[in-house]
Amino acid sequence: MRIDIISIFPEYFAPLDVSLIGKARERGILDVHLHQLRDWTHDVHHTVDDTPYGGGPGMVMKPDPWGEAIDDVLAADPAARPRIVVPTPSGVPFTQKLAMEYAAEPWLLFTPARYEGIDSRVMAEYGSRLRVDEVSIGDYVLAGGEVAVLVMVEAVGRLLPGVLGNARSVADDSFAPGAMENLLEGPVYTKPPRWREREVPEILLSGHHGKIARWRRDEALRRTAKNRPELLAALDPQSLDKHDRRLLEELGFPVSGENMAH
Ligand code: ADE
C-alpha cells in the first residue's frame, strides 16, 4: 500500500520508522511518502494560513498550497487515484470498520491540518473527482491532524497482510467484525500463575478450549457493559445465544427483540 502524507510538520511522523509499521516499510508492504506543505508556497515566509472569512478566532489553511501539493502527489501515479483522508474533529468517526476499508485501498493520501482547518473548497474540489473522507479519531480537539494520521496509519498498517507476526488473527480484537462486533476484549494474563497473591483465573489453566472461549465471551460482555454500555445496544440480537442473554440480563441489560438465536 502507498501512503502519502502532506503536512507542515513531516517530522511528526518519525514514529512510522519504528516497530510494526517501521518493519512493514522495510519489507515493502507499506510505502510511505512524506511531503512538506510549505514546499508548495511561493512567498518568502512560506505562508500556509490566513484569517477566516466571516471573522472569528484562529487561522484557516489557504487553498493554494494544498491544491498544488495534492495535484503533484496525484501526478506521481496518474493511472491510479488515492482515497484522500482529511483528519478533522468535524469528520465521521474513525472505526475498526473504516480501518479495514482503508486497508483494502491501494493508495491513501492524508492531509493533516493545523489551525482551524483547511479552506473547505479544497475538499469540495477533490471530492468532485476522488473519494475524500473527513475523519475524526474521537470527540476531543487535537492541536493538529498529525497525531490523528499516526493513529489511522497504525490501525490500518497492522491490518495489511504480512504485517502482524505469527499469523495472529485480528478476528479476536475488540470491534472486529463477526463475533467481536460491538464488543470489547476481556482481560488477559500470562505467567507466573500467581503474582502478589493474585491468581490467574483457573479456567484459563484448564486446557478446556470450549469453556475458555465461553469465559472470554462472558468477560467481553461484562467489560463492554461496564465501559461502553452504549455498544451493547448495537449488538445484533441474532448473534446472542441463551447464555449471552442470561448474562446480559444479570448485568442489567435485558435483550429485547425477536428472532434471537437459541
Ligand atoms: N484534528 C484535531 N482534532 C482531531 C480529531 N479529534 N480527529 C481528527 N483530526 C483532528
mmCIF file of C-alpha atoms and ligand atoms in Angstrom:
data_model
loop_
_atom_site.group_PDB
_atom_site.id
_atom_site.type_symbol
_atom_site.label_atom_id
_atom_site.label_comp_id
_atom_site.label_asym_id
_atom_site.label_seq_id
_atom_site.Cartn_x
_atom_site.Cartn_y
_atom_site.Cartn_z
ATOM 1 C CA MET A 1 0.000 0.000 0.000
ATOM 2 C CA ARG A 2 1.172 3.502 -0.802
ATOM 3 C CA ILE A 3 0.570 6.263 1.760
ATOM 4 C CA ASP A 4 1.261 9.955 1.119
ATOM 5 C CA ILE A 5 1.138 12.491 3.936
ATOM 6 C CA ILE A 6 1.257 16.255 3.318
ATOM 7 C CA SER A 7 1.931 18.293 6.464
ATOM 8 C CA ILE A 8 3.759 21.369 7.734
ATOM 9 C CA PHE A 9 5.357 19.026 10.307
ATOM 10 C CA PRO A 10 6.653 15.992 8.398
ATOM 11 C CA GLU A 11 8.987 15.344 11.362
ATOM 12 C CA TYR A 12 5.896 14.404 13.373
ATOM 13 C CA PHE A 13 5.913 11.091 11.507
ATOM 14 C CA ALA A 14 9.242 9.784 12.850
ATOM 15 C CA PRO A 15 7.322 7.072 14.786
ATOM 16 C CA LEU A 16 6.463 5.474 11.448
ATOM 17 C CA ASP A 17 10.116 4.304 11.338
ATOM 18 C CA VAL A 18 9.586 2.241 14.490
ATOM 19 C CA SER A 19 8.184 -1.161 15.431
ATOM 20 C CA LEU A 20 5.472 -2.897 13.419
ATOM 21 C CA ILE A 21 4.957 -0.074 10.923
ATOM 22 C CA GLY A 22 8.706 0.518 10.562
ATOM 23 C CA LYS A 23 9.187 -3.163 9.749
ATOM 24 C CA ALA A 24 6.278 -3.154 7.291
ATOM 25 C CA ARG A 25 8.008 -0.261 5.498
ATOM 26 C CA GLU A 26 11.367 -2.046 5.468
ATOM 27 C CA ARG A 27 9.688 -5.081 3.984
ATOM 28 C CA GLY A 28 7.987 -3.018 1.296
ATOM 29 C CA ILE A 29 4.434 -3.751 2.484
ATOM 30 C CA LEU A 30 3.939 -0.066 3.254
ATOM 31 C CA ASP A 31 5.380 2.666 1.032
ATOM 32 C CA VAL A 32 5.160 5.986 2.938
ATOM 33 C CA HIS A 33 5.870 9.327 1.239
ATOM 34 C CA LEU A 34 6.105 12.431 3.455
ATOM 35 C CA HIS A 35 5.743 15.923 1.976
ATOM 36 C CA GLN A 36 6.352 19.390 3.423
ATOM 37 C CA LEU A 37 3.322 21.532 2.523
ATOM 38 C CA ARG A 38 5.455 24.699 2.635
ATOM 39 C CA ASP A 39 7.377 23.413 -0.410
ATOM 40 C CA TRP A 40 4.294 24.469 -2.400
ATOM 41 C CA THR A 41 4.259 28.088 -1.189
ATOM 42 C CA HIS A 42 5.765 30.890 -3.254
ATOM 43 C CA ASP A 43 6.249 33.766 -0.801
ATOM 44 C CA VAL A 44 9.377 34.376 1.291
ATOM 45 C CA HIS A 45 7.555 33.500 4.515
ATOM 46 C CA HIS A 46 6.150 30.221 3.122
ATOM 47 C CA THR A 47 2.690 31.235 4.313
ATOM 48 C CA VAL A 48 0.110 28.465 4.600
ATOM 49 C CA ASP A 49 -2.628 30.212 6.617
ATOM 50 C CA ASP A 50 -4.760 33.327 6.599
ATOM 51 C CA THR A 51 -7.622 34.910 8.570
ATOM 52 C CA PRO A 52 -11.072 33.307 8.251
ATOM 53 C CA TYR A 53 -13.725 34.893 6.070
ATOM 54 C CA GLY A 54 -16.659 35.909 8.234
ATOM 55 C CA GLY A 55 -14.357 36.698 11.133
ATOM 56 C CA GLY A 56 -13.694 34.707 14.246
ATOM 57 C CA PRO A 57 -10.658 33.431 16.059
ATOM 58 C CA GLY A 58 -7.797 31.403 14.625
ATOM 59 C CA MET A 59 -6.462 30.975 11.122
ATOM 60 C CA VAL A 60 -7.541 28.859 8.160
ATOM 61 C CA MET A 61 -5.164 26.991 5.835
ATOM 62 C CA LYS A 62 -5.010 28.574 2.390
ATOM 63 C CA PRO A 63 -6.308 26.525 -0.548
ATOM 64 C CA ASP A 64 -3.448 27.351 -2.964
ATOM 65 C CA PRO A 65 -0.584 25.384 -1.370
ATOM 66 C CA TRP A 66 -2.871 22.430 -0.632
ATOM 67 C CA GLY A 67 -4.178 22.377 -4.212
ATOM 68 C CA GLU A 68 -0.692 22.465 -5.723
ATOM 69 C CA ALA A 69 0.621 19.870 -3.275
ATOM 70 C CA ILE A 70 -2.255 17.456 -3.865
ATOM 71 C CA ASP A 71 -2.017 17.904 -7.667
ATOM 72 C CA ASP A 72 1.686 16.994 -7.559
ATOM 73 C CA VAL A 73 1.079 13.951 -5.371
ATOM 74 C CA LEU A 74 -1.706 12.791 -7.722
ATOM 75 C CA ALA A 75 0.661 13.232 -10.671
ATOM 76 C CA ALA A 76 3.061 10.709 -9.109
ATOM 77 C CA ASP A 77 0.801 7.963 -10.482
ATOM 78 C CA PRO A 78 -1.714 9.359 -12.994
ATOM 79 C CA ALA A 79 -3.141 5.893 -13.658
ATOM 80 C CA ALA A 80 -4.194 5.455 -10.013
ATOM 81 C CA ARG A 81 -6.304 7.505 -7.612
ATOM 82 C CA PRO A 82 -5.726 7.725 -3.881
ATOM 83 C CA ARG A 83 -8.501 7.889 -1.342
ATOM 84 C CA ILE A 84 -7.991 11.227 0.413
ATOM 85 C CA VAL A 85 -8.343 11.278 4.205
ATOM 86 C CA VAL A 86 -8.690 14.681 5.889
ATOM 87 C CA PRO A 87 -8.408 14.429 9.686
ATOM 88 C CA THR A 88 -10.735 16.829 11.478
ATOM 89 C CA PRO A 89 -12.760 16.742 14.708
ATOM 90 C CA SER A 90 -15.788 17.526 12.491
ATOM 91 C CA GLY A 91 -15.403 14.318 10.492
ATOM 92 C CA VAL A 92 -17.083 10.914 10.564
ATOM 93 C CA PRO A 93 -15.796 8.638 13.344
ATOM 94 C CA PHE A 94 -12.720 6.543 12.592
ATOM 95 C CA THR A 95 -13.686 2.962 13.459
ATOM 96 C CA GLN A 96 -12.245 -0.513 13.005
ATOM 97 C CA LYS A 97 -14.639 -0.889 10.077
ATOM 98 C CA LEU A 98 -13.192 2.188 8.365
ATOM 99 C CA ALA A 99 -9.649 0.967 9.152
ATOM 100 C CA MET A 100 -10.482 -2.286 7.328
ATOM 101 C CA GLU A 101 -11.890 -0.363 4.391
ATOM 102 C CA TYR A 102 -8.698 1.708 4.172
ATOM 103 C CA ALA A 103 -6.533 -1.408 4.475
ATOM 104 C CA ALA A 104 -8.138 -2.647 1.241
ATOM 105 C CA GLU A 105 -7.181 0.536 -0.663
ATOM 106 C CA PRO A 106 -4.010 0.571 -2.760
ATOM 107 C CA TRP A 107 -3.266 4.246 -2.042
ATOM 108 C CA LEU A 108 -4.184 6.690 0.728
ATOM 109 C CA LEU A 109 -3.392 10.414 0.889
ATOM 110 C CA PHE A 110 -3.601 12.076 4.314
ATOM 111 C CA THR A 111 -3.830 15.860 4.633
ATOM 112 C CA PRO A 112 -3.426 16.774 8.330
ATOM 113 C CA ALA A 113 -4.171 20.441 9.023
ATOM 114 C CA ARG A 114 -3.094 22.851 11.729
ATOM 115 C CA TYR A 115 -5.013 25.924 12.869
ATOM 116 C CA GLU A 116 -8.786 25.898 12.296
ATOM 117 C CA GLY A 117 -8.588 23.555 9.317
ATOM 118 C CA ILE A 118 -8.273 23.712 5.526
ATOM 119 C CA ASP A 119 -10.330 26.050 3.311
ATOM 120 C CA SER A 120 -13.384 23.893 2.517
ATOM 121 C CA ARG A 121 -13.089 24.445 -1.237
ATOM 122 C CA VAL A 122 -10.106 22.062 -1.253
ATOM 123 C CA MET A 123 -12.291 19.176 -0.047
ATOM 124 C CA ALA A 124 -15.072 20.205 -2.469
ATOM 125 C CA GLU A 125 -12.623 20.372 -5.395
ATOM 126 C CA TYR A 126 -11.103 16.907 -4.886
ATOM 127 C CA GLY A 127 -14.352 15.444 -3.617
ATOM 128 C CA SER A 128 -15.845 16.025 -7.058
ATOM 129 C CA ARG A 129 -13.196 13.737 -8.614
ATOM 130 C CA LEU A 130 -11.939 11.408 -5.885
ATOM 131 C CA ARG A 131 -13.145 9.896 -2.628
ATOM 132 C CA VAL A 132 -12.464 12.428 0.101
ATOM 133 C CA ASP A 133 -13.254 11.460 3.709
ATOM 134 C CA GLU A 134 -13.227 13.932 6.571
ATOM 135 C CA VAL A 135 -12.482 11.708 9.563
ATOM 136 C CA SER A 136 -12.312 12.239 13.340
ATOM 137 C CA ILE A 137 -10.428 9.937 15.715
ATOM 138 C CA GLY A 138 -12.534 10.940 18.708
ATOM 139 C CA ASP A 139 -14.605 13.596 20.421
ATOM 140 C CA TYR A 140 -11.768 15.867 21.509
ATOM 141 C CA VAL A 141 -9.721 18.506 19.738
ATOM 142 C CA LEU A 142 -6.027 17.975 18.991
ATOM 143 C CA ALA A 143 -3.599 20.760 18.138
ATOM 144 C CA GLY A 144 -3.423 19.398 14.592
ATOM 145 C CA GLY A 145 -4.231 16.386 12.462
ATOM 146 C CA GLU A 146 -0.744 14.809 12.548
ATOM 147 C CA VAL A 147 -1.359 12.605 15.589
ATOM 148 C CA ALA A 148 -4.703 11.549 14.113
ATOM 149 C CA VAL A 149 -2.844 10.406 10.986
ATOM 150 C CA LEU A 150 -0.383 8.405 13.101
ATOM 151 C CA VAL A 151 -3.336 6.721 14.788
ATOM 152 C CA MET A 152 -5.001 5.867 11.485
ATOM 153 C CA VAL A 153 -1.807 4.667 9.768
ATOM 154 C CA GLU A 154 -1.082 2.338 12.692
ATOM 155 C CA ALA A 155 -4.632 0.956 12.784
ATOM 156 C CA VAL A 156 -4.606 0.415 9.008
ATOM 157 C CA GLY A 157 -0.999 -0.787 8.762
ATOM 158 C CA ARG A 158 -1.421 -3.648 11.231
ATOM 159 C CA LEU A 159 -4.281 -4.989 9.112
ATOM 160 C CA LEU A 160 -2.178 -5.312 5.948
ATOM 161 C CA PRO A 161 -1.353 -8.908 5.012
ATOM 162 C CA GLY A 162 2.018 -9.966 6.408
ATOM 163 C CA VAL A 163 2.365 -7.145 8.964
ATOM 164 C CA LEU A 164 1.355 -8.971 12.142
ATOM 165 C CA GLY A 165 3.761 -11.700 13.263
ATOM 166 C CA ASN A 166 2.980 -15.449 13.577
ATOM 167 C CA ALA A 167 -0.203 -15.061 11.529
ATOM 168 C CA ARG A 168 -2.070 -13.721 14.560
ATOM 169 C CA SER A 169 -5.693 -13.343 13.662
ATOM 170 C CA VAL A 170 -7.204 -9.895 14.082
ATOM 171 C CA ALA A 171 -10.617 -11.579 14.412
ATOM 172 C CA ASP A 172 -10.429 -11.596 18.240
ATOM 173 C CA ASP A 173 -9.665 -7.868 18.522
ATOM 174 C CA SER A 174 -12.164 -5.570 20.156
ATOM 175 C CA PHE A 175 -14.587 -4.296 17.475
ATOM 176 C CA ALA A 176 -13.547 -6.956 14.933
ATOM 177 C CA PRO A 177 -16.464 -7.753 12.604
ATOM 178 C CA GLY A 178 -18.038 -11.087 13.436
ATOM 179 C CA ALA A 179 -18.148 -12.415 16.993
ATOM 180 C CA MET A 180 -16.447 -9.306 18.456
ATOM 181 C CA GLU A 181 -18.537 -6.703 16.663
ATOM 182 C CA ASN A 182 -19.542 -4.103 19.250
ATOM 183 C CA LEU A 183 -17.701 -5.983 21.998
ATOM 184 C CA LEU A 184 -14.555 -5.120 23.944
ATOM 185 C CA GLU A 185 -11.897 -7.765 24.518
ATOM 186 C CA GLY A 186 -11.765 -9.009 28.110
ATOM 187 C CA PRO A 187 -8.713 -9.216 30.425
ATOM 188 C CA VAL A 188 -5.580 -11.183 29.521
ATOM 189 C CA TYR A 189 -2.966 -12.957 31.676
ATOM 190 C CA THR A 190 0.473 -14.533 31.332
ATOM 191 C CA LYS A 191 2.997 -16.312 33.585
ATOM 192 C CA PRO A 192 3.501 -16.589 36.504
ATOM 193 C CA PRO A 193 0.194 -18.187 37.558
ATOM 194 C CA ARG A 194 0.434 -16.414 40.945
ATOM 195 C CA TRP A 195 1.688 -12.839 41.315
ATOM 196 C CA ARG A 196 1.471 -10.823 44.580
ATOM 197 C CA GLU A 197 -1.096 -13.302 45.897
ATOM 198 C CA ARG A 198 -3.176 -12.843 42.762
ATOM 199 C CA GLU A 199 -4.121 -15.939 40.812
ATOM 200 C CA VAL A 200 -4.803 -16.238 37.111
ATOM 201 C CA PRO A 201 -8.460 -17.304 36.634
ATOM 202 C CA GLU A 202 -8.377 -21.081 36.957
ATOM 203 C CA ILE A 203 -10.386 -21.723 33.823
ATOM 204 C CA LEU A 204 -7.516 -20.351 31.693
ATOM 205 C CA LEU A 205 -5.202 -23.072 33.065
ATOM 206 C CA SER A 206 -7.748 -25.833 32.463
ATOM 207 C CA GLY A 207 -6.906 -26.507 28.829
ATOM 208 C CA HIS A 208 -10.641 -26.771 28.155
ATOM 209 C CA HIS A 209 -10.944 -24.730 24.959
ATOM 210 C CA GLY A 210 -14.746 -24.640 24.892
ATOM 211 C CA LYS A 211 -15.011 -23.381 28.470
ATOM 212 C CA ILE A 212 -12.213 -20.869 27.909
ATOM 213 C CA ALA A 213 -13.978 -19.473 24.832
ATOM 214 C CA ARG A 214 -17.211 -19.160 26.834
ATOM 215 C CA TRP A 215 -15.370 -17.461 29.730
ATOM 216 C CA ARG A 216 -13.714 -14.998 27.319
ATOM 217 C CA ARG A 217 -17.061 -14.137 25.794
ATOM 218 C CA ASP A 218 -18.577 -13.581 29.262
ATOM 219 C CA GLU A 219 -15.692 -11.290 30.170
ATOM 220 C CA ALA A 220 -16.088 -9.397 26.883
ATOM 221 C CA LEU A 221 -19.788 -8.868 27.623
ATOM 222 C CA ARG A 222 -19.042 -7.777 31.230
ATOM 223 C CA ARG A 223 -16.347 -5.339 30.185
ATOM 224 C CA THR A 224 -18.490 -3.867 27.441
ATOM 225 C CA ALA A 225 -21.398 -3.420 29.874
ATOM 226 C CA LYS A 226 -19.072 -1.644 32.311
ATOM 227 C CA ASN A 227 -17.000 0.529 29.976
ATOM 228 C CA ARG A 228 -19.150 1.020 26.884
ATOM 229 C CA PRO A 229 -22.796 0.235 27.696
ATOM 230 C CA GLU A 230 -23.925 2.090 24.569
ATOM 231 C CA LEU A 231 -22.223 -0.594 22.459
ATOM 232 C CA LEU A 232 -24.491 -3.286 23.913
ATOM 233 C CA ALA A 233 -27.492 -1.581 22.367
ATOM 234 C CA ALA A 234 -25.825 -2.054 18.970
ATOM 235 C CA LEU A 235 -25.316 -5.820 19.435
ATOM 236 C CA ASP A 236 -27.087 -7.894 16.837
ATOM 237 C CA PRO A 237 -29.664 -9.963 18.839
ATOM 238 C CA GLN A 238 -29.113 -12.743 16.288
ATOM 239 C CA SER A 239 -25.513 -13.052 17.429
ATOM 240 C CA LEU A 240 -26.535 -13.688 21.074
ATOM 241 C CA ASP A 241 -27.100 -17.177 22.430
ATOM 242 C CA LYS A 242 -29.105 -18.116 25.526
ATOM 243 C CA HIS A 243 -26.103 -17.830 27.797
ATOM 244 C CA ASP A 244 -25.252 -14.335 26.445
ATOM 245 C CA ARG A 245 -28.813 -13.202 27.074
ATOM 246 C CA ARG A 246 -28.889 -14.580 30.593
ATOM 247 C CA LEU A 247 -25.615 -12.835 31.429
ATOM 248 C CA LEU A 248 -26.734 -9.538 29.886
ATOM 249 C CA GLU A 249 -29.930 -9.711 31.915
ATOM 250 C CA GLU A 250 -27.878 -10.287 35.101
ATOM 251 C CA LEU A 251 -25.785 -7.253 34.179
ATOM 252 C CA GLY A 252 -28.934 -5.154 33.872
ATOM 253 C CA PHE A 253 -29.097 -5.116 30.066
ATOM 254 C CA PRO A 254 -32.041 -7.331 29.126
ATOM 255 C CA VAL A 255 -32.129 -8.146 25.428
ATOM 256 C CA SER A 256 -35.399 -7.382 23.722
ATOM 257 C CA GLY A 257 -36.423 -8.349 20.220
ATOM 258 C CA GLU A 258 -37.456 -11.434 18.353
ATOM 259 C CA ASN A 259 -35.618 -13.829 16.064
ATOM 260 C CA MET A 260 -32.868 -14.363 18.589
ATOM 261 C CA ALA A 261 -30.520 -17.308 18.294
ATOM 262 C CA HIS A 262 -31.001 -20.143 20.775
HETATM 263 N N1 ADE B 1 -7.623 17.321 14.391
HETATM 264 C C1 ADE B 1 -7.875 17.905 15.586
HETATM 265 N N2 ADE B 1 -8.614 17.104 16.358
HETATM 266 C C2 ADE B 1 -8.868 15.971 15.638
HETATM 267 C C3 ADE B 1 -9.587 14.784 15.889
HETATM 268 N N3 ADE B 1 -10.228 14.565 17.036
HETATM 269 N N4 ADE B 1 -9.633 13.854 14.911
HETATM 270 C C4 ADE B 1 -9.010 14.061 13.744
HETATM 271 N N5 ADE B 1 -8.313 15.172 13.449
HETATM 272 C C5 ADE B 1 -8.237 16.123 14.388
#
